[in-house]
Tab-separated table of C-alpha atoms in Angstrom:
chain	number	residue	atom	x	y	z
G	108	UNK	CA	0.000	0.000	0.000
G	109	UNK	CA	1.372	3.109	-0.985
G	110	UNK	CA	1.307	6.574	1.253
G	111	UNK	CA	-1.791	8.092	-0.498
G	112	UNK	CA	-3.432	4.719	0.192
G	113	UNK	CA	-2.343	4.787	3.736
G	114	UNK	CA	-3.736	8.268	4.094
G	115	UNK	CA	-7.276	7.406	1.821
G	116	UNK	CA	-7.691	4.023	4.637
G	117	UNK	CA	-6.594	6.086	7.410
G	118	UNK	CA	-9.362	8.717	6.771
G	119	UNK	CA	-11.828	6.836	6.185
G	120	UNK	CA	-11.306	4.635	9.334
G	121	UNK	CA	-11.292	7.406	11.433
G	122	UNK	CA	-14.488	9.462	9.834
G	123	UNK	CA	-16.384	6.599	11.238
G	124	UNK	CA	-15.073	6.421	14.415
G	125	UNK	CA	-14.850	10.124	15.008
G	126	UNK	CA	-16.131	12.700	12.637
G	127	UNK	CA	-15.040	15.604	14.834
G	128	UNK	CA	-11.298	14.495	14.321
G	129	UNK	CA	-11.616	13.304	10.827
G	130	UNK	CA	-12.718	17.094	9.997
G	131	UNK	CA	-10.008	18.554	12.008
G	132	UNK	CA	-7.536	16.173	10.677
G	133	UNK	CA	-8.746	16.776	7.185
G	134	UNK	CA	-7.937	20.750	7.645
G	135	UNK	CA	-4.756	19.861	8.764
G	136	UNK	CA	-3.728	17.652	5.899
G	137	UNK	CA	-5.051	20.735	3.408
G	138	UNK	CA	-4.142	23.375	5.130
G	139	UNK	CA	-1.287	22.884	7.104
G	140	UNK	CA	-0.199	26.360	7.936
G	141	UNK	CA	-3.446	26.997	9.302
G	142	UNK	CA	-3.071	25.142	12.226
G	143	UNK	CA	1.066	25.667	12.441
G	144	UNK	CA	0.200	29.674	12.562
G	145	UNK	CA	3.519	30.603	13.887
G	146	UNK	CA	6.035	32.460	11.971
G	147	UNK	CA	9.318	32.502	11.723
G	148	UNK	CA	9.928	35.266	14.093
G	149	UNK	CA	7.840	33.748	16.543
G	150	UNK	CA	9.720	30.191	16.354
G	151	UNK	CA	13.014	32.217	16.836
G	152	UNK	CA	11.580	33.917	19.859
G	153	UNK	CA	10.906	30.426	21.280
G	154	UNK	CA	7.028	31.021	20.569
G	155	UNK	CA	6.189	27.204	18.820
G	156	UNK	CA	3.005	26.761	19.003
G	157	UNK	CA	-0.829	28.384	19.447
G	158	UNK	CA	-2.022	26.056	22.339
G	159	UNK	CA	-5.798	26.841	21.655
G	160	UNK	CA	-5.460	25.350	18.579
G	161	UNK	CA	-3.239	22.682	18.842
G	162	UNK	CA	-4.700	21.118	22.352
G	163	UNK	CA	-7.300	19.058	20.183
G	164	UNK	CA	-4.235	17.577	18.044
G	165	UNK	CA	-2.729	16.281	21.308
G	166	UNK	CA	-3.746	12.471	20.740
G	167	UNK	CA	-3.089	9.219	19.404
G	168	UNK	CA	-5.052	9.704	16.109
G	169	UNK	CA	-3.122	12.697	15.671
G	170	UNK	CA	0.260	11.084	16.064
G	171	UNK	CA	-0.796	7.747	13.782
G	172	UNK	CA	-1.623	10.512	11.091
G	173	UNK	CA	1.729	12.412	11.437
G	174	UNK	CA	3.369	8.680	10.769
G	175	UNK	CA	2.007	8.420	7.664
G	176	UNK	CA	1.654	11.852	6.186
G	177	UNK	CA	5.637	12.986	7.108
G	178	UNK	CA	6.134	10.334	4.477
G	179	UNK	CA	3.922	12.363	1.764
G	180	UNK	CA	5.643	14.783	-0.499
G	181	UNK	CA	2.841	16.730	-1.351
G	182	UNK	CA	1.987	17.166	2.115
G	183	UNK	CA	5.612	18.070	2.963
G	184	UNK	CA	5.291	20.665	0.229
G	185	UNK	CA	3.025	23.152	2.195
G	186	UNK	CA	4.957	23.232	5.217
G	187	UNK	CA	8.029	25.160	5.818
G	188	UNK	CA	11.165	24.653	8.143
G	189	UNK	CA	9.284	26.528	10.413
G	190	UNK	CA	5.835	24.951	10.623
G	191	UNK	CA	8.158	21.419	10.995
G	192	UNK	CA	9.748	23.212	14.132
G	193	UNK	CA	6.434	24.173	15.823
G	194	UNK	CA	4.956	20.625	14.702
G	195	UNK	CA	8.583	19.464	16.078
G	196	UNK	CA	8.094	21.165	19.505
G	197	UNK	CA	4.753	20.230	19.399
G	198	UNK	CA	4.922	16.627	19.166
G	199	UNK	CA	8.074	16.799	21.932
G	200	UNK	CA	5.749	18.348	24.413
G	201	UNK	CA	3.089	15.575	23.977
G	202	UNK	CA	5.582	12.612	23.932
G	203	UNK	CA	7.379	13.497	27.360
G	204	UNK	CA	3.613	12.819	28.815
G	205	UNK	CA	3.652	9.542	26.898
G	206	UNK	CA	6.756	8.074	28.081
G	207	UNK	CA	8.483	8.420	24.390
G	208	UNK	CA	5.745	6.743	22.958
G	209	UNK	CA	5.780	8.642	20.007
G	210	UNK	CA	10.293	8.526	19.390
G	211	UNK	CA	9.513	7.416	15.559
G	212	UNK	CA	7.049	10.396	14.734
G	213	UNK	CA	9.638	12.832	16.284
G	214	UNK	CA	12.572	11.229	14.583
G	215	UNK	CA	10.304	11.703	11.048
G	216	UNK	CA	9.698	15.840	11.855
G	217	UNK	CA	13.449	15.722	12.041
G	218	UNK	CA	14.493	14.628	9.257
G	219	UNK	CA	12.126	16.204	7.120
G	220	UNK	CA	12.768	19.718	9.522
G	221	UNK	CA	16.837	18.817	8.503
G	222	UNK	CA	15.620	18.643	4.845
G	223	UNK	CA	13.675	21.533	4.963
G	224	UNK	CA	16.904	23.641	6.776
G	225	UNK	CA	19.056	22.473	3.967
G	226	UNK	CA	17.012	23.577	1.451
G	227	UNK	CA	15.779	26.851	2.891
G	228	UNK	CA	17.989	28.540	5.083
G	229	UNK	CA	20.668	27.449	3.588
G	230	UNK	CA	23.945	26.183	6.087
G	231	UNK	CA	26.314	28.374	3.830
G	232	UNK	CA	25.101	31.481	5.273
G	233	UNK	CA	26.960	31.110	8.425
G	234	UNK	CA	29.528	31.822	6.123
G	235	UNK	CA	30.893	34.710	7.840
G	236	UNK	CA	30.304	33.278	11.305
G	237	UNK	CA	32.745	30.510	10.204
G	238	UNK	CA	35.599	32.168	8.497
G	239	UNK	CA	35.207	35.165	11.600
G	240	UNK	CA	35.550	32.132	14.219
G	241	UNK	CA	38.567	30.719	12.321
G	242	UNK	CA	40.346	34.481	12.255
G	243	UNK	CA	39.467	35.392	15.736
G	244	UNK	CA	40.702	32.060	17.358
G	245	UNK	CA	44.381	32.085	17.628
G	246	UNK	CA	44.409	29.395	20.069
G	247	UNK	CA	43.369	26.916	16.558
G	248	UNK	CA	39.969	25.742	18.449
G	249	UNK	CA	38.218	26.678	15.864
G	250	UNK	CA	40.483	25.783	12.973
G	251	UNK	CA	40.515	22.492	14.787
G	252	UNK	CA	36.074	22.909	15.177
G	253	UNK	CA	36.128	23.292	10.881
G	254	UNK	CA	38.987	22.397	9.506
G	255	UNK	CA	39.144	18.929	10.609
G	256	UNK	CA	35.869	18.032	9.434
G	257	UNK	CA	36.232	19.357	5.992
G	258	UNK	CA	34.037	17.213	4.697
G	259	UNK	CA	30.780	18.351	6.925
G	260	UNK	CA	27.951	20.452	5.771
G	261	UNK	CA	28.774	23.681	7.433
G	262	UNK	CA	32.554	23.264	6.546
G	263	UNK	CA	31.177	22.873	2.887
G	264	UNK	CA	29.047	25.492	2.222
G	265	UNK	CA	31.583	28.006	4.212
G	266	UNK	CA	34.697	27.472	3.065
G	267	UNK	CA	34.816	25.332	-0.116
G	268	UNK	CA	35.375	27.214	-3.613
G	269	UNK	CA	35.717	31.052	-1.512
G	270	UNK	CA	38.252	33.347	-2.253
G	271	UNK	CA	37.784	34.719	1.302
G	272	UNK	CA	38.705	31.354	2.410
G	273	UNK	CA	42.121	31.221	0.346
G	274	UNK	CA	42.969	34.781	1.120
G	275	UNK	CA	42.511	33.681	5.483
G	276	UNK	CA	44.957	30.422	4.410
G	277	UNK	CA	47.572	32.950	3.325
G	278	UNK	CA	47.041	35.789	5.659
G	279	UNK	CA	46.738	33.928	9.006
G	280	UNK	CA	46.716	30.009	8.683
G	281	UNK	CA	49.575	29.388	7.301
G	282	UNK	CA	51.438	31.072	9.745
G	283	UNK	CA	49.832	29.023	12.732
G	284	UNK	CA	51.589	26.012	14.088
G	285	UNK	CA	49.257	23.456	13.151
G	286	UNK	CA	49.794	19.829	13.255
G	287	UNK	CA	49.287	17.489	10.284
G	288	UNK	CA	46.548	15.784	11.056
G	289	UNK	CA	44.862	20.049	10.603
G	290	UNK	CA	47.021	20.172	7.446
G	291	UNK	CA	46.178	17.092	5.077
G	292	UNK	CA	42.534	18.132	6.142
G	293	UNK	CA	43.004	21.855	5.116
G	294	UNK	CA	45.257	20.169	1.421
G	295	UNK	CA	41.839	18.238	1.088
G	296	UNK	CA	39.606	21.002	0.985
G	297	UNK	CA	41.283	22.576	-1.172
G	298	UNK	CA	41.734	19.691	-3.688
G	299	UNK	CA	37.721	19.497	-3.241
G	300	UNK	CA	37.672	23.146	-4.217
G	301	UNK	CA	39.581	22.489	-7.162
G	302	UNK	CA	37.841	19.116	-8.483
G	303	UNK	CA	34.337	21.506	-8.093
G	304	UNK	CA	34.915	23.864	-9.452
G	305	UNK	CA	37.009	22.185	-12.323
G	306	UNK	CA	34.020	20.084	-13.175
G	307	UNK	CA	35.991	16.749	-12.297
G	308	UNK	CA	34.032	15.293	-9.316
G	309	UNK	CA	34.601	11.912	-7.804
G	310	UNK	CA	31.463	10.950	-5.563
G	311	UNK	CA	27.802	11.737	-5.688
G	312	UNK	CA	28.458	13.889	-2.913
G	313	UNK	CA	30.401	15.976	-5.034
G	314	UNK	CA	28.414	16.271	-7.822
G	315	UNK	CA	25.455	17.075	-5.400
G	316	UNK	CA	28.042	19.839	-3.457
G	317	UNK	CA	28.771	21.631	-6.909
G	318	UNK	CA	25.057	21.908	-7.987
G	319	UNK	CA	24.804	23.664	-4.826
G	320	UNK	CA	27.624	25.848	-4.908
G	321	UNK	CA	26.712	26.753	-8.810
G	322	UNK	CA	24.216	28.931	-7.068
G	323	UNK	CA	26.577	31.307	-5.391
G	324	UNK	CA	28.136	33.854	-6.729
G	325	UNK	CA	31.436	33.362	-5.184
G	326	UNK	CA	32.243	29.754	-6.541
G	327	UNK	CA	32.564	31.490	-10.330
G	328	UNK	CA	35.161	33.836	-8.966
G	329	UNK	CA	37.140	30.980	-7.244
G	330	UNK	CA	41.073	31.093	-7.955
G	331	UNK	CA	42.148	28.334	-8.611
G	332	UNK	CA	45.324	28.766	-9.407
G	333	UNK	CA	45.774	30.466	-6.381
G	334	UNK	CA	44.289	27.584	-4.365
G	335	UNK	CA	46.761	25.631	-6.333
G	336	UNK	CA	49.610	27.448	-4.661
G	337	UNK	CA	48.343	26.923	-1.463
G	338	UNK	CA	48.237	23.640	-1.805
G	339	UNK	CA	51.782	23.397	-2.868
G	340	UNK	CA	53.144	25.953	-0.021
G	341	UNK	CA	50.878	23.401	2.633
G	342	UNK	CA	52.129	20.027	0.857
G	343	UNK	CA	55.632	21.737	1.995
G	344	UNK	CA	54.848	22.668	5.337
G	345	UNK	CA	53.815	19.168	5.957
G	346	UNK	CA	57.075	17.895	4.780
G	347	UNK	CA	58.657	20.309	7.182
G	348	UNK	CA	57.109	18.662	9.765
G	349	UNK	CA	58.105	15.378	8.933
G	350	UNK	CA	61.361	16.427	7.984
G	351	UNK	CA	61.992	17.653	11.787
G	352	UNK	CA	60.441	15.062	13.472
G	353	UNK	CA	63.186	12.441	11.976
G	354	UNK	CA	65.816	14.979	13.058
G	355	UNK	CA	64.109	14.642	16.764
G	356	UNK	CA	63.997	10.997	16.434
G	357	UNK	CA	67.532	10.767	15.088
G	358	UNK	CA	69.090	12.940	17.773
C-alpha cells in the first residue's frame, strides 16, 4: 500500500469512528499552515506553538496521522522549516507525557525539519560566522572545530570554492603552528575546491556539493590557481614537519 493509500484508509477509518477528528484532521492535511500559525519570528523567539489550537491535536489519532503523512511529499510541500519546528516542539511536548511513545514520529519531523533547513535557510550562510571564528581564534579551536571536518555540511558550504577562504589560508593560517593531522585536512579542501569547481568530481556527494555551490556567486570567482599554490606551499609545510620530526627521532 502506498502513502496516499495509507492516508485514503486512514481517513476513512477514522471518519467513522470520530467525525469531529476526521474534519479537524482533514484541515490539517489541506491546510497545514493553518493550524502551524507561527512564523518565523515567533519560532526564533521560542514562541512554537498556538495552544488553543493545537490542544485538540494532542492524541493518538493525531500522532498515527503524522506517521504516515511525514512520508507524503505533497503534504511536505506546504509546510516550511518553520511549521516542521512548531509541529517538532509540538509533538516533543506531547511525547514526554507519553513516556516516548511517540520517538519514531519525532525522529520523522526531524528529518524532514533537517531537509527543509538544507534547502531553505541554507547552512552556507553562516559563512561569515565561520571564516570570523577561524580568524578570531588564535588558540586553533576553531580551525581544529572546521577544519578537521572538511568534509561536513557547514565546513562545505563556508569554506569550499571562496576566495575569502584562500585569502585567510595565506594571511593567518599558514602562519599558525598546526599539526598534520589540521594540514592534510586543510590540502583536502582545497583539492575538493579544485575538483568543483574544475568540473571533475569523484562521488555523488560531489556532484550534489557543486550543484549547490553553482548557485553562489562566489564559486565562479574561485582562484584556482591560487588555491593551487596553497596547496603546494601546505604540501611543503607538511614535509617540514616530517622532515623535523626524523631529526628529533635521530638525535
Amino acid at each position: 500500500m502506498d502513502v496516499k493509500d495509507k492516508i485514503n484508509a486512514y481517513y476513512y477509518n477514522l471518519k467513522n469512528k470520530d467525525e469531529f477528528k476526521y474534519f479537524l484532521f482533514k484541515k490539517f492535511y489541506i491546510s497545514p499552515k493553518k493550524v502551524l500559525t507561527k512564523t518565523e519570528n515567533d519560532v526564533k523567539n521560542n514562541d512554537f506553538y498556538d495552544e488553543n489550537i493545537l490542544k485538540n491535536y494532542r492524541n493518538t489519532e493525531f500522532m498515527d496521522l503524522l506517521s504516515i503523512v511525514l512520508y507524503d511529499n505533497d503534504f511536505l510541500c506546504k509546510l516550511n522549516y518553520y511549521n516542521l519546528k512548531s509541529l517538532e516542539i509540538f509533538v516533543d511536548d506531547y511525547n514526554k507525557k507519553c513516556n516516548n511513545k511517540y520517538a519514531d514520529v519525532m525522529r520523522l519531523i526531524g528529518i524532514n525539519a533537517r531537509i527543509k533547513y538544507n534547502s531553505e535557510i541554507k547552512i552556507y550562510d553562516l559563512k561569515e560566522k565561520v571564516l570570523n571564528e577561524i580568524k578570531e581564534n588564535k588558540d586553533n579551536q576553531s580551525v581544529t572545530l572546521y577544519l578537521n571536518y572538511y568534509n561536513s555540511d557547514k565546513v562545505v558550504d563556508s569554506l569550499i570554492c571562496d576566495n575569502k577562504f584562500l585569502d585567510l589560508l595565506e594571511s593567518d593560517i599558514l602562519n599558525r603552528d598546526l599539526n598534520e593531522f589540521t594540514i592534510t585536512n586543510i590540502i583536502e579542501m582545497l583539492l575538493l575546491s579544485i575538483r568543483i569547481k574544475t568540473n571533475s568530481p569523484e562521488t555523488l556527494d560531489e556532484i550534489y556539493t557543486r550543484k549547490r555551490l553553482m548557485k553562489r556567486e562566489y564559486y565562479y570567482e574561485f582562484d584556482i590557481q591560487k588555491a593551487k599554490e596553497l596547496v603546494f606551499k601546505l604540501e611543503n609545510k607538511l614535509k617540514e614537519i616530517k622532515h623535523n620530526r626524523k631529526i628529533i627521532y635521530l638525535s
